[in-house]
Amino acid sequence: MEKEKVVEVQRLHAAFDDTVVLSDVSFSAYEGEITVILGGSGSGKTTILKHLLALYPVKRGNVFVLGNDITRLRETELTELYLKMGVFYQSGALLNSLTVAENVALPLSQHADLPKELVEEIVYMKLGLVNMSHAFHLYPSQLSGGMLKRVALARAIVMDPPILFCDEPGAGLDPVSLESLDRLILNLKNKLGMSIILVTHELTSILRVATRVVFLDQGVVVFEGTLEDALDNDHPVVGEFFSVMKNENMRKLLQ
């Protein structure tokens, strides 16, 4: 049975002044999969993510998220869609003046009318999913970089969103912390059944987590397909990017 599309981009075009950033971009992401959007610096991957989050207006083309054409949504409808979308920012974007628990609880406090005791129970459970329940009463300044990422991930999933968007989640992490974060993202996908759209340039992360790959080069999709097909693709840019992973021993090491 064919999987449901959670994201569909049709002929998206984006330009800033006279600079074309995206040209006729089309791709799909599917339910229960981790779709990695990748490419070199300036390829347009972050611009795509901002269109998917409706941070940039769609001027040419169509963008569907969870079956909704975001170009046609009224403000109230877009707000309802946002509640079904988790976002894991590169910086973590935690508020230093709030405890870990208060940071994770923010979406619930803003959008759900729940008793305080229930909010605390949900927060504790989500922190447990990312192995950070011990940090409930700590402040962000008391956490390491890897721990900050885990707390940010807990906040991104606190509303049980069916789809999670990740913007360079492993940026700035050492290899051990990066692998731990990758395993955690995979575990959450498997446990919660989330669909994940992930922008990254970390080669090891791509090999560990990707189900599908969308490869951009100079604002154009030059490859869309499974990770295995990407590794064997003969497009010169795609091949060069994945050249380090062609070795079978490297693939086995990172599995």
Coordinates of C-alpha atoms in Angstrom, one line a residue:
M1 CA 0.0 0.0 0.0
E2 CA 1.4 3.4 -1.0
K3 CA 2.2 5.7 1.9
E4 CA 0.4 9.0 2.4
K5 CA 2.2 12.1 1.4
V6 CA 2.8 14.4 4.4
V7 CA 4.6 17.1 2.3
E8 CA 4.3 17.8 -1.4
V9 CA 6.1 20.6 -3.2
Q10 CA 5.0 21.4 -6.7
R11 CA 7.2 23.6 -9.0
L12 CA 8.2 25.9 -6.3
H13 CA 10.1 29.0 -7.4
A14 CA 11.8 31.5 -5.1
A15 CA 13.9 34.6 -5.8
F16 CA 15.2 37.5 -3.8
D17 CA 15.6 40.6 -5.8
D18 CA 17.2 39.3 -9.0
T19 CA 18.7 36.2 -7.4
V20 CA 16.9 32.9 -8.1
V21 CA 17.2 30.6 -5.1
L22 CA 14.8 27.8 -6.0
S23 CA 13.9 26.9 -9.6
D24 CA 10.9 24.6 -10.4
V25 CA 11.4 22.5 -7.2
S26 CA 9.2 19.5 -6.8
F27 CA 9.4 16.6 -4.3
S28 CA 7.3 14.6 -1.8
A29 CA 7.9 13.3 1.8
Y30 CA 5.9 10.3 3.1
E31 CA 4.3 9.3 6.3
G32 CA 6.5 7.5 8.8
E33 CA 9.7 8.3 7.0
I34 CA 12.7 10.6 7.6
T35 CA 13.2 12.7 4.5
V36 CA 16.6 14.5 4.4
I37 CA 16.9 17.7 2.4
L38 CA 20.6 18.2 1.6
G39 CA 23.0 20.0 -0.7
G40 CA 25.9 22.3 -0.6
S41 CA 26.0 25.7 1.0
G42 CA 23.6 28.1 -0.8
S43 CA 21.8 25.3 -2.5
G44 CA 18.4 26.4 -1.2
K45 CA 17.6 23.8 1.4
T46 CA 16.9 26.3 4.2
T47 CA 14.8 28.3 1.8
I48 CA 12.7 25.2 1.2
L49 CA 12.3 24.6 4.9
K50 CA 11.1 28.2 5.5
H51 CA 8.5 27.8 2.7
L52 CA 7.3 24.5 4.3
L53 CA 6.9 26.4 7.6
A54 CA 5.1 29.3 5.9
L55 CA 7.8 31.7 7.0
Y56 CA 8.3 32.7 3.4
P57 CA 5.3 33.3 1.2
V58 CA 4.8 31.0 -1.8
K59 CA 4.8 33.2 -4.8
R60 CA 5.1 30.6 -7.6
G61 CA 4.2 26.9 -7.1
N62 CA 2.3 25.0 -4.5
V63 CA 3.3 23.6 -1.1
F64 CA 1.1 21.0 0.7
V65 CA 1.7 20.1 4.3
L66 CA -0.5 17.3 5.8
G67 CA -2.8 17.7 2.9
N68 CA -3.2 21.5 3.3
D69 CA -2.3 23.9 0.5
I70 CA -0.6 26.5 2.7
T71 CA -1.0 29.2 0.0
R72 CA -4.8 29.0 0.5
L73 CA -5.0 28.8 4.3
R74 CA -6.6 31.6 6.3
E75 CA -4.7 32.8 9.3
T76 CA -6.8 30.8 11.8
E77 CA -6.4 27.6 9.6
L78 CA -2.6 28.2 9.4
T79 CA -2.5 28.5 13.2
E80 CA -4.3 25.1 13.5
L81 CA -1.8 23.5 11.1
Y82 CA 1.1 24.9 13.1
L83 CA -0.2 22.9 16.2
K84 CA 0.4 19.7 14.2
M85 CA 4.0 20.7 13.2
G86 CA 6.9 20.4 15.5
V87 CA 10.0 22.4 14.8
F88 CA 13.5 21.6 16.1
Y89 CA 15.7 24.6 15.6
Q90 CA 19.5 24.5 15.0
S91 CA 20.2 26.8 18.0
G92 CA 17.7 25.0 20.3
A93 CA 16.0 28.4 20.9
L94 CA 15.5 27.8 24.6
L95 CA 14.8 30.7 27.0
N96 CA 17.6 31.0 29.5
S97 CA 15.3 32.6 32.1
L98 CA 13.0 29.5 32.2
T99 CA 13.8 26.1 33.6
V100 CA 14.0 23.1 31.3
A101 CA 10.4 22.0 32.3
E102 CA 9.1 25.5 31.7
N103 CA 10.7 25.6 28.3
V104 CA 9.3 22.3 27.2
A105 CA 5.8 23.3 28.6
L106 CA 5.7 26.5 26.6
P107 CA 3.6 25.2 23.7
L108 CA 1.2 23.5 26.1
S109 CA 0.9 26.7 28.2
Q110 CA 0.1 28.7 25.0
H111 CA -2.2 26.4 23.2
A112 CA -3.8 23.9 25.6
D113 CA -6.0 24.6 28.6
L114 CA -4.7 21.8 30.9
P115 CA -4.3 21.6 34.7
K116 CA -0.8 22.4 35.9
E117 CA -0.3 18.8 37.2
L118 CA -1.2 17.3 33.8
V119 CA 1.2 19.7 32.0
E120 CA 4.0 18.7 34.4
E121 CA 3.2 15.0 33.8
I122 CA 3.3 15.4 30.0
V123 CA 6.6 17.4 30.2
Y124 CA 8.2 14.8 32.4
M125 CA 7.2 12.1 30.0
K126 CA 8.6 13.9 27.0
L127 CA 11.8 14.6 28.8
G128 CA 12.0 10.9 29.6
L129 CA 11.7 10.1 25.9
V130 CA 14.8 12.1 25.2
N131 CA 16.6 10.8 28.4
M132 CA 16.5 14.2 30.1
S133 CA 13.9 13.8 32.9
H134 CA 16.7 14.4 35.4
A135 CA 17.0 18.0 34.1
F136 CA 13.4 18.9 34.9
H137 CA 14.3 21.7 37.4
L138 CA 17.6 22.8 35.7
Y139 CA 18.2 25.9 33.6
P140 CA 19.6 25.9 30.0
S141 CA 22.9 27.4 31.3
Q142 CA 23.5 24.3 33.3
L143 CA 23.3 22.0 30.3
S144 CA 25.9 20.8 27.7
G145 CA 25.3 21.4 24.0
G146 CA 24.0 17.9 23.5
M147 CA 21.7 18.2 26.4
L148 CA 20.3 21.5 25.1
K149 CA 19.5 19.8 21.8
R150 CA 17.6 17.0 23.6
V151 CA 15.5 19.5 25.6
A152 CA 14.7 21.4 22.4
L153 CA 13.6 18.1 20.8
A154 CA 11.4 17.4 23.8
R155 CA 9.7 20.8 23.4
A156 CA 9.3 20.2 19.6
I157 CA 7.3 17.0 20.3
V158 CA 5.4 18.0 23.4
M159 CA 2.2 18.6 21.4
D160 CA 2.5 15.1 19.8
P161 CA 2.8 16.6 16.2
P162 CA 2.5 14.1 13.4
I163 CA 5.3 15.9 11.5
L164 CA 8.6 17.2 12.8
F165 CA 10.8 19.7 11.0
C166 CA 14.5 19.7 11.9
D167 CA 16.9 22.5 10.9
E168 CA 20.5 21.3 11.1
P169 CA 19.9 19.5 14.5
G170 CA 23.4 18.2 14.8
A171 CA 25.2 21.5 14.2
G172 CA 28.0 22.1 16.7
L173 CA 27.9 18.6 18.3
D174 CA 30.9 16.4 18.7
P175 CA 30.7 13.0 16.9
V176 CA 29.6 11.1 20.0
S177 CA 26.8 13.5 20.8
L178 CA 25.8 13.7 17.2
E179 CA 25.4 9.9 17.0
S180 CA 23.4 9.9 20.2
L181 CA 21.1 12.6 18.8
D182 CA 20.7 10.6 15.5
R183 CA 19.7 7.5 17.4
L184 CA 17.3 9.5 19.5
I185 CA 15.6 10.9 16.4
L186 CA 15.3 7.4 14.9
N187 CA 13.8 6.1 18.2
L188 CA 11.2 8.9 18.4
K189 CA 10.2 8.2 14.8
N190 CA 9.8 4.5 15.5
K191 CA 8.0 5.0 18.9
L192 CA 5.7 7.9 18.0
G193 CA 5.3 7.2 14.3
M194 CA 6.3 10.7 13.3
S195 CA 7.2 11.8 9.8
I196 CA 10.4 13.9 9.9
I197 CA 11.8 16.4 7.5
L198 CA 15.4 17.1 8.2
V199 CA 17.8 19.6 6.8
T200 CA 21.4 18.7 7.3
H201 CA 24.8 18.5 5.7
E202 CA 26.2 15.9 8.2
L203 CA 27.2 12.9 6.2
T204 CA 27.2 10.5 9.0
S205 CA 23.7 11.6 10.2
I206 CA 22.3 11.2 6.7
L207 CA 23.5 7.6 6.5
R208 CA 22.2 6.8 10.0
V209 CA 18.7 8.3 9.8
A210 CA 17.6 9.0 6.2
T211 CA 14.8 7.0 4.6
R212 CA 14.6 9.3 1.5
V213 CA 16.9 12.0 0.2
V214 CA 16.1 15.2 -1.7
F215 CA 19.3 16.6 -3.1
L216 CA 19.6 20.2 -4.2
D217 CA 22.2 21.9 -6.3
Q218 CA 22.0 25.6 -7.1
G219 CA 18.3 25.7 -6.3
V220 CA 17.3 22.7 -8.5
V221 CA 16.4 19.1 -7.3
V222 CA 19.0 16.9 -8.9
F223 CA 18.0 13.7 -7.1
E224 CA 15.0 12.4 -5.1
G225 CA 14.8 8.9 -3.9
T226 CA 15.9 6.4 -1.3
L227 CA 19.2 6.7 0.5
E228 CA 20.5 3.5 -1.1
D229 CA 19.7 4.9 -4.6
A230 CA 21.4 8.2 -3.6
L231 CA 24.6 6.3 -2.6
D232 CA 24.7 4.6 -6.0
N233 CA 23.6 7.6 -8.1
D234 CA 25.9 8.7 -10.9
H235 CA 25.0 12.4 -10.9
P236 CA 28.4 14.2 -10.5
V237 CA 27.3 16.4 -7.7
V238 CA 25.5 13.7 -5.8
G239 CA 28.3 11.2 -6.4
E240 CA 30.9 13.7 -5.1
F241 CA 28.9 14.4 -2.0
F242 CA 28.5 10.7 -1.1
S243 CA 31.9 9.6 -2.3
V244 CA 33.2 9.0 1.2
M245 CA 30.2 6.6 1.9
K246 CA 30.8 4.4 -1.1
N247 CA 33.0 2.1 0.9
E248 CA 30.9 -0.8 2.3
N249 CA 32.9 -0.9 5.5
M250 CA 32.0 2.8 6.1
R251 CA 28.3 1.9 5.6
K252 CA 28.5 -1.0 8.1
L253 CA 30.3 1.1 10.6
L254 CA 27.6 3.6 10.8
Q255 CA 24.6 1.3 10.8

